[in-house]
Short mmCIF file of C-alpha atoms and ligand atoms in Angstrom, two decimals:
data_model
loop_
_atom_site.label_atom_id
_atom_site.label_comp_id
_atom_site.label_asym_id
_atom_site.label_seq_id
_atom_site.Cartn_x
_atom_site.Cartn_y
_atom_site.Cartn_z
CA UNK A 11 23.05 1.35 -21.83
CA UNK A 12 19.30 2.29 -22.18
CA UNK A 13 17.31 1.80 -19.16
CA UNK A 14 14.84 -1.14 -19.85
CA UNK A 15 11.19 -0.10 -18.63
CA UNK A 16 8.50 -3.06 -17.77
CA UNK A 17 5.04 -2.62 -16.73
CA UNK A 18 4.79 -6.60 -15.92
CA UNK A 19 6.17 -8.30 -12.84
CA UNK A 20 6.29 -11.21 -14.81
CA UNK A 21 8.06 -9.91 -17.51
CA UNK A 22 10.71 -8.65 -14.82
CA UNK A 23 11.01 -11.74 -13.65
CA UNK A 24 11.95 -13.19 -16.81
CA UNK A 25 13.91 -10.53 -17.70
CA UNK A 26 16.17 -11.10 -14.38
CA UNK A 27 15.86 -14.59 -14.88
CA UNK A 28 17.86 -14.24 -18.58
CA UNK A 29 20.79 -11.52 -16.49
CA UNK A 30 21.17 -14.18 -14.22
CA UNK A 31 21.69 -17.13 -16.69
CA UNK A 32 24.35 -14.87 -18.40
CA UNK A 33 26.26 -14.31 -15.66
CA UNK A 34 25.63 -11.09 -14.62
CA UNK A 35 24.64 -10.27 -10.62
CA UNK A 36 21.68 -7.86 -9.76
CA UNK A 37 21.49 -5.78 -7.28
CA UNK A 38 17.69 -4.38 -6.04
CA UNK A 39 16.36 -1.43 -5.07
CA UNK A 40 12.99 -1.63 -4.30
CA UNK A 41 11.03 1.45 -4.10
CA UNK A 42 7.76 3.19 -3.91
CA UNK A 43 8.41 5.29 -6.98
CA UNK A 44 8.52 9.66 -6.88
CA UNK A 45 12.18 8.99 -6.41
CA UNK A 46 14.37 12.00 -5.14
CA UNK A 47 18.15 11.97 -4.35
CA UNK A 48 18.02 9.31 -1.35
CA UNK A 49 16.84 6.67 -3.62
CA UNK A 50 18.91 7.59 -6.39
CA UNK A 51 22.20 6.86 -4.27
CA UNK A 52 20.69 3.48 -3.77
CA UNK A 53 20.68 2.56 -7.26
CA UNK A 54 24.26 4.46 -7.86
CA UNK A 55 25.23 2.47 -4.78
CA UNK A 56 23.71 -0.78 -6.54
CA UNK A 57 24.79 -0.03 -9.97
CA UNK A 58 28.34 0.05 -8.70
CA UNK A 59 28.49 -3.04 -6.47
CA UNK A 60 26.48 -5.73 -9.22
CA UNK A 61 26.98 -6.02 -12.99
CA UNK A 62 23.07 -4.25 -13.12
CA UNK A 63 21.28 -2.74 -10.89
CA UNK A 64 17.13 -3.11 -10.93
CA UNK A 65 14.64 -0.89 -9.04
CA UNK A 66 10.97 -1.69 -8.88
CA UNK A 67 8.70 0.65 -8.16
CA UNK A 68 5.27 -0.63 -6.29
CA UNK A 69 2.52 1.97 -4.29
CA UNK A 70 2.62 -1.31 -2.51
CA UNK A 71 -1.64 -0.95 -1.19
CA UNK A 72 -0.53 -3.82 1.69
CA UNK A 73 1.40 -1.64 3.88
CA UNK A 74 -0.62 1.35 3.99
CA UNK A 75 -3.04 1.46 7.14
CA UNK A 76 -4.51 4.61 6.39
CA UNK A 77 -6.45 4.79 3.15
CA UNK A 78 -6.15 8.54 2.70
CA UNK A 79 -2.30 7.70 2.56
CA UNK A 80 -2.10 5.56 0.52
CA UNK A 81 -4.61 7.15 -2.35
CA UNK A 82 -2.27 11.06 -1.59
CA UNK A 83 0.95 8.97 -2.27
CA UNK A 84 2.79 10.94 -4.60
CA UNK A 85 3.09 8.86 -8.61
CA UNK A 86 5.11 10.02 -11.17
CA UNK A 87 6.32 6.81 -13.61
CA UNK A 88 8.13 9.31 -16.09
CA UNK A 89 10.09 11.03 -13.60
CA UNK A 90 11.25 8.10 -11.83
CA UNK A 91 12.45 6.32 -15.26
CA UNK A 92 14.55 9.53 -15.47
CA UNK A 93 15.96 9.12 -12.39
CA UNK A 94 16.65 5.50 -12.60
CA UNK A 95 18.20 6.38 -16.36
CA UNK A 96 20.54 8.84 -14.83
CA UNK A 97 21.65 6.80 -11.60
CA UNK A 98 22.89 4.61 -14.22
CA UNK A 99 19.83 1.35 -13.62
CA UNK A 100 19.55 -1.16 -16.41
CA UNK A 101 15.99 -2.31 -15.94
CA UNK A 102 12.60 -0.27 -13.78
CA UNK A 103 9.64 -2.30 -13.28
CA UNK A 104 5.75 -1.51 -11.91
CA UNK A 105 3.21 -3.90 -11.86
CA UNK A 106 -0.56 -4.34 -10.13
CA UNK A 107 -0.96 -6.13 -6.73
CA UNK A 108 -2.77 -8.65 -8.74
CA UNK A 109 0.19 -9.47 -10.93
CA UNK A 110 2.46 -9.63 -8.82
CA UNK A 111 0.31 -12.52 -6.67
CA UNK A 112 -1.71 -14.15 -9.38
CA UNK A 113 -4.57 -15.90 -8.11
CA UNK A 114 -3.93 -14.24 -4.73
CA UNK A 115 -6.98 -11.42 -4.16
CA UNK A 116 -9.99 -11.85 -2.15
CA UNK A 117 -13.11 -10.63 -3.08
CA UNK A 118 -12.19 -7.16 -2.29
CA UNK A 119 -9.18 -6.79 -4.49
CA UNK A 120 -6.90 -7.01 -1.65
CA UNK A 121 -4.48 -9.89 -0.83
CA UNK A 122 -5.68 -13.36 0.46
CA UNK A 123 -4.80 -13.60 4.62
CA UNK A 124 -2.69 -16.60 4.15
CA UNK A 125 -0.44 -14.65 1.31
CA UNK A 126 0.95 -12.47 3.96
CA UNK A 127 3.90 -12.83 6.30
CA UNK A 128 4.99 -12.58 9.66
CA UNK A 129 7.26 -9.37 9.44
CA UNK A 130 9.65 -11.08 12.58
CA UNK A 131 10.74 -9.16 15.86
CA UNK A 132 11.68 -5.93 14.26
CA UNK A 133 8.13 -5.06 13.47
CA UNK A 134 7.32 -5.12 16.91
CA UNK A 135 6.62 -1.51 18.52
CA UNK A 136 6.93 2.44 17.54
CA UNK A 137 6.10 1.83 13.67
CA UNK A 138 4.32 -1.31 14.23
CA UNK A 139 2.52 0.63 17.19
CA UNK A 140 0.99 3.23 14.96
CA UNK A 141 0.63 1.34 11.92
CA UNK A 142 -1.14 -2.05 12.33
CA UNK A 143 -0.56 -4.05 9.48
CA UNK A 144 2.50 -2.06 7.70
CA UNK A 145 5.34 -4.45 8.04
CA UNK A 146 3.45 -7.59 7.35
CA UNK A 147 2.97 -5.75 4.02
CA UNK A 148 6.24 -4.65 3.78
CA UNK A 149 7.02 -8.42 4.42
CA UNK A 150 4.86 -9.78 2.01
CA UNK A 151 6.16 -7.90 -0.90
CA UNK A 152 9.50 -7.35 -0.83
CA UNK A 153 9.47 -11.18 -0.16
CA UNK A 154 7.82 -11.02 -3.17
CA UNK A 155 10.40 -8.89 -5.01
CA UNK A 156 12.86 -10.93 -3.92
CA UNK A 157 11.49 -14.33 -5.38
CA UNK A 158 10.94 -12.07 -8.47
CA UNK A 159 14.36 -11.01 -8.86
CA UNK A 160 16.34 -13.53 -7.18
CA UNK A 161 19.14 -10.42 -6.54
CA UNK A 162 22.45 -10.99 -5.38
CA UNK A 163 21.90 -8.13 -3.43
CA UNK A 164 19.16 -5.74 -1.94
CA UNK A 165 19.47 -2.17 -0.92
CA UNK A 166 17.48 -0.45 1.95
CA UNK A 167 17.79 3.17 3.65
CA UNK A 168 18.60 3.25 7.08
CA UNK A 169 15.93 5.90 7.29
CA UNK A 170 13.14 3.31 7.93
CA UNK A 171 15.15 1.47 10.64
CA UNK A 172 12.63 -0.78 11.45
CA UNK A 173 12.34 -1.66 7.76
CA UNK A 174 15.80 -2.85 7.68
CA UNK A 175 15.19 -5.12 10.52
CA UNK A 176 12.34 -6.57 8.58
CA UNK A 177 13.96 -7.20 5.62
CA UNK A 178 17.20 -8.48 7.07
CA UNK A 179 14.81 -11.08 9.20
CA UNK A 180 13.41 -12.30 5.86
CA UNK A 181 16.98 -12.58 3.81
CA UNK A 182 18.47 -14.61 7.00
CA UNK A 183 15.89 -16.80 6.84
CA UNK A 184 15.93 -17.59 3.27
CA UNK A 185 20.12 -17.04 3.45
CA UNK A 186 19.63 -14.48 0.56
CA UNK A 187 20.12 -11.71 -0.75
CA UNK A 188 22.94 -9.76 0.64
CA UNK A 189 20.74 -6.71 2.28
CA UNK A 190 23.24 -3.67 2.27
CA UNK A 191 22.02 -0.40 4.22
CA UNK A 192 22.25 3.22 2.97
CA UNK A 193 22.71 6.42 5.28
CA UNK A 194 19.81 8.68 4.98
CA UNK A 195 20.09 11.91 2.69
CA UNK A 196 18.94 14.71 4.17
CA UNK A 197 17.88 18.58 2.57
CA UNK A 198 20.61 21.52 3.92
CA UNK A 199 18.25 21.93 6.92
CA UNK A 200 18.29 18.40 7.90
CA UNK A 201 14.75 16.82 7.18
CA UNK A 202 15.11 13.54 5.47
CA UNK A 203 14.36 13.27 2.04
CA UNK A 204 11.04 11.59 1.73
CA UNK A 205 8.92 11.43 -1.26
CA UNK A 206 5.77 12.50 1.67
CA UNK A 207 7.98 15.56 2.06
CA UNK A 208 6.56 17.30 -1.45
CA UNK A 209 2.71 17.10 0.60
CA UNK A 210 3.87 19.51 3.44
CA UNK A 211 2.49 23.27 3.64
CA UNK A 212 4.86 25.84 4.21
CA UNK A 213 4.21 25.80 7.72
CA UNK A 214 4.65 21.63 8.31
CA UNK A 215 8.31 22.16 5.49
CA UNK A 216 9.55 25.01 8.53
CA UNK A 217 8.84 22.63 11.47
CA UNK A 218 9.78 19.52 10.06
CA UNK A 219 13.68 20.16 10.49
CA UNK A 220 13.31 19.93 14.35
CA UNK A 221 12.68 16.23 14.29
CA UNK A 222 16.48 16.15 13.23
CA UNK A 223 17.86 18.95 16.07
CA UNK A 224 16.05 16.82 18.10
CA UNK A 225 18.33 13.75 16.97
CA UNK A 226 21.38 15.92 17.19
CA UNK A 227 21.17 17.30 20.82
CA UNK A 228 20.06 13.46 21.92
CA UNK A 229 23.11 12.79 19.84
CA UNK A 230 25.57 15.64 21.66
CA UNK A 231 23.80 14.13 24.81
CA UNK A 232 25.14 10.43 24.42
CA UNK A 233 28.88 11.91 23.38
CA UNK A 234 28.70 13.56 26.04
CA UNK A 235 28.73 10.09 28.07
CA UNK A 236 25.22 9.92 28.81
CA UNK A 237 23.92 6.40 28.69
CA UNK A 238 20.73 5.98 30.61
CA UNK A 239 17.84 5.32 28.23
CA UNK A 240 15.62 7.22 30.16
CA UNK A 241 18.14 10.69 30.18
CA UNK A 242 18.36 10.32 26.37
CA UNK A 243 14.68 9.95 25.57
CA UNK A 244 13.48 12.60 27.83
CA UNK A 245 16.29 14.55 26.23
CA UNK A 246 14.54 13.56 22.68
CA UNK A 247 11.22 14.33 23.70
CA UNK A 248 12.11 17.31 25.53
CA UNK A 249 13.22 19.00 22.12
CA UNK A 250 10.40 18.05 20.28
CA UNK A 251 8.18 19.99 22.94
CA UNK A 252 6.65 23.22 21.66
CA UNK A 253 7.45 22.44 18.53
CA UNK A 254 4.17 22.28 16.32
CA UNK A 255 4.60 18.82 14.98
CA UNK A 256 2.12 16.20 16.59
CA UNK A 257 4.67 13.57 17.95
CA UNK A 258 3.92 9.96 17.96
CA UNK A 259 6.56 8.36 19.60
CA UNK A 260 10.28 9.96 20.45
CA UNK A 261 11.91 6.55 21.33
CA UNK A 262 15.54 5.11 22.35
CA UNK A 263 15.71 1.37 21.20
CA UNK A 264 19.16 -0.75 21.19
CA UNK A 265 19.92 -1.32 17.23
CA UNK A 266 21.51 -4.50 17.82
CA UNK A 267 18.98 -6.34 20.29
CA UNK A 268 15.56 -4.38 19.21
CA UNK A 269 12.98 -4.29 21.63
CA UNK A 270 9.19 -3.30 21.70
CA UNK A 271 9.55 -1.04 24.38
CA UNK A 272 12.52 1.05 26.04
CA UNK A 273 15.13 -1.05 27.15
CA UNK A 274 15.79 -0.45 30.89
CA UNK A 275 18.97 -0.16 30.90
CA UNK A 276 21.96 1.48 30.13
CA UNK A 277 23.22 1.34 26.31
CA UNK A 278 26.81 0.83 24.25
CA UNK A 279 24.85 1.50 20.86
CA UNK A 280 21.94 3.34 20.80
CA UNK A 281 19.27 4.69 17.88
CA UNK A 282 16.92 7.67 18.89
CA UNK A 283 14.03 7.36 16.59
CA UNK A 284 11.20 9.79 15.63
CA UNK A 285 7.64 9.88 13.76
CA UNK A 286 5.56 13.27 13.83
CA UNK A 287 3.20 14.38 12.00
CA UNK A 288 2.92 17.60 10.38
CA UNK A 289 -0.60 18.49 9.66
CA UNK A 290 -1.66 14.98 7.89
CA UNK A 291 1.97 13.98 6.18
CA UNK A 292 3.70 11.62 9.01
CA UNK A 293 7.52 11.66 8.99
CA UNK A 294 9.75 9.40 10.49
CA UNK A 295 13.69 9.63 10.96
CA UNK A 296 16.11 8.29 13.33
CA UNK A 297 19.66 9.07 14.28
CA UNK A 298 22.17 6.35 15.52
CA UNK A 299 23.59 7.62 18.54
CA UNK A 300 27.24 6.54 17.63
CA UNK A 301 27.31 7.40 14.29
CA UNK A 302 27.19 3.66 13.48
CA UNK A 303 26.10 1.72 10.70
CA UNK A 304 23.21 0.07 11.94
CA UNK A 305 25.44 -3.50 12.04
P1 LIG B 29 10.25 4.26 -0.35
O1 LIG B 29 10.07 4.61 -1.77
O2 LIG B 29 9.92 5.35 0.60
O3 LIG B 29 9.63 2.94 0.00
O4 LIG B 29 11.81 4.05 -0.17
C1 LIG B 29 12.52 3.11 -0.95
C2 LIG B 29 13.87 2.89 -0.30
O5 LIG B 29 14.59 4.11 -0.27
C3 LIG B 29 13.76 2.40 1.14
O6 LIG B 29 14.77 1.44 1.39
C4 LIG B 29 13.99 3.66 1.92
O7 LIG B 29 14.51 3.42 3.21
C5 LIG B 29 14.99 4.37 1.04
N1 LIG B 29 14.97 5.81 1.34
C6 LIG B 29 13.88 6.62 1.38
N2 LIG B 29 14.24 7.86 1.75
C7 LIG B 29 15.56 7.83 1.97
C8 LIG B 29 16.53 8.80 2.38
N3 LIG B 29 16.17 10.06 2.67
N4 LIG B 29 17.82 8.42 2.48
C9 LIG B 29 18.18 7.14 2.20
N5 LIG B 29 17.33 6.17 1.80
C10 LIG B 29 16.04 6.51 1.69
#
């Protein structure tokens, strides 16, 4: 099967609209394109779980709170059809903010206030700490996406944690789609694959691994019995000190009952979570402490 490659959200829509009336169930991966190997065992994951599997690919402007991010953020169309192709996807689709909410820009080109939506509890804290702004983007479009697609199911990597919370907030309230979280892919070394990671110097690609031997030792730490939030982070942050990444936050949260600060208490599941920047590329990862799923 040839992958099918639209430029027009609308288009997409129709196109899923025709799958769905002949019987076939979709499953989404939505993306911000310059794929690599963690995205690509979404759609294999996606591909083998629905009849077709769709991935959209959207520099999505609303969730970016720093401009500079957002215009660096690496864009390569071409290479991501390939990708898509070979993970075995049926259909790719881009579009502009403007098409995918028609009538919905302000004078500026950005979205209309009353187009965006309250992200829900898991955007509270760490990520929604440092960037003001990102999930109710996040919200608003993969909302979006979903009304687009209507997908059986949607597929998410557990590497933006608080992401998954997001998302799963929206598709209980709507009772659909099926959100289904993927581990995080990692290089030999450890750092999780991010498309950000092909913007680090030589010196921010050596550091970068710590963030994950950080993980680990909180990790050994907690196997080792430990269950006092404050032993674990201190454990976390300890690790990351000396090490020349700028840390933002080095954070313990319960994955079940998340909370915008540190819970005060002592922990049966536990994820140890991460964001550092290395020179002006910010990475985030997380580690849960069980080796859990995240549900
Ligand atoms: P992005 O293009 O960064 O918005 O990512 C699209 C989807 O791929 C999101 O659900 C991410 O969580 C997921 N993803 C990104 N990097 C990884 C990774 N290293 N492992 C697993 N999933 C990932």
């Amino acid at each position: 099967m040839s992958l099918i490659r639209l430029t027009n959200p609308a288009e997409a829509q129709q196109w899923c609209a025709a799958e769905r009336a002949a019987g076939r169930s979709i499953g989404l991966v939505p993306t911000m394109g310059a794929l690599h190997r963690g995205h690509a065992a979404l759609v294999r994951q996606a591909t083998q779980e629905n009849d077709i599997a769709v991935v959209s690919v959207f520099v999505n402007p609303l969730q970016f709170n720093e401009s500079r991010d957002l215009k660096h953020y690496p864009r390569d169309w071409e290479g991501d059809c390939a990708s898509v192709a070979e993970a075995g996807g049926a259909m790719i689709f881009t579009g502009r903010l403007g098409e995918f909410f028609p009538g919905g820009l302000d004078g500026e080109g950005g979205l209309a206030p009353e187009f965006m939506l309250d992200p829900g509890p898991g955007a509270e804290g760490l990520e929604g700490d440092f960037r003001p702004g990102h999930f109710a983007g996040v919200a608003t479009i993969v909302q979006k996406l979903f009304q687009m697609t209507q997908p059986n199911r949607a597929y998410f990597g557990l590497k933006d944690f608080q992401q998954c919370l997001v998302v799963q907030h929206l598709a209980r309230k709507a009772d659909s789609p099926e959100i289904v979280l993927c581990g995080i892919f990692r290089e030999d070394d450890g750092l999780a694959l991010s498309s950000r990671n092909k913007r680090l110097t030589s010196k921010g690609r050596s550091e970068a691994p710590r963030i994950q031997q950080a993980l680990q030792e909180t990790q050994a730490l907690w196997r080792g019995g430990e269950r006092r939030v404050e032993k674990l982070q201190a454990c976390l942050a300890g690790a990351l000190e000396d090490v020349g990444l700028e840390v933002e936050y080095a954070a313990i949260r319960d994955p079940r009952a998340w909370t915008k600060s540190q819970p005060a208490r002592t922990l049966e599941v536990a994820v140890a979570l991460v964001a550092a920047r290395a020179g002006d590329v910010r990475l985030i990862d997380n580690l849960l402490l069980d080796g859990g799923t995240g549900e």
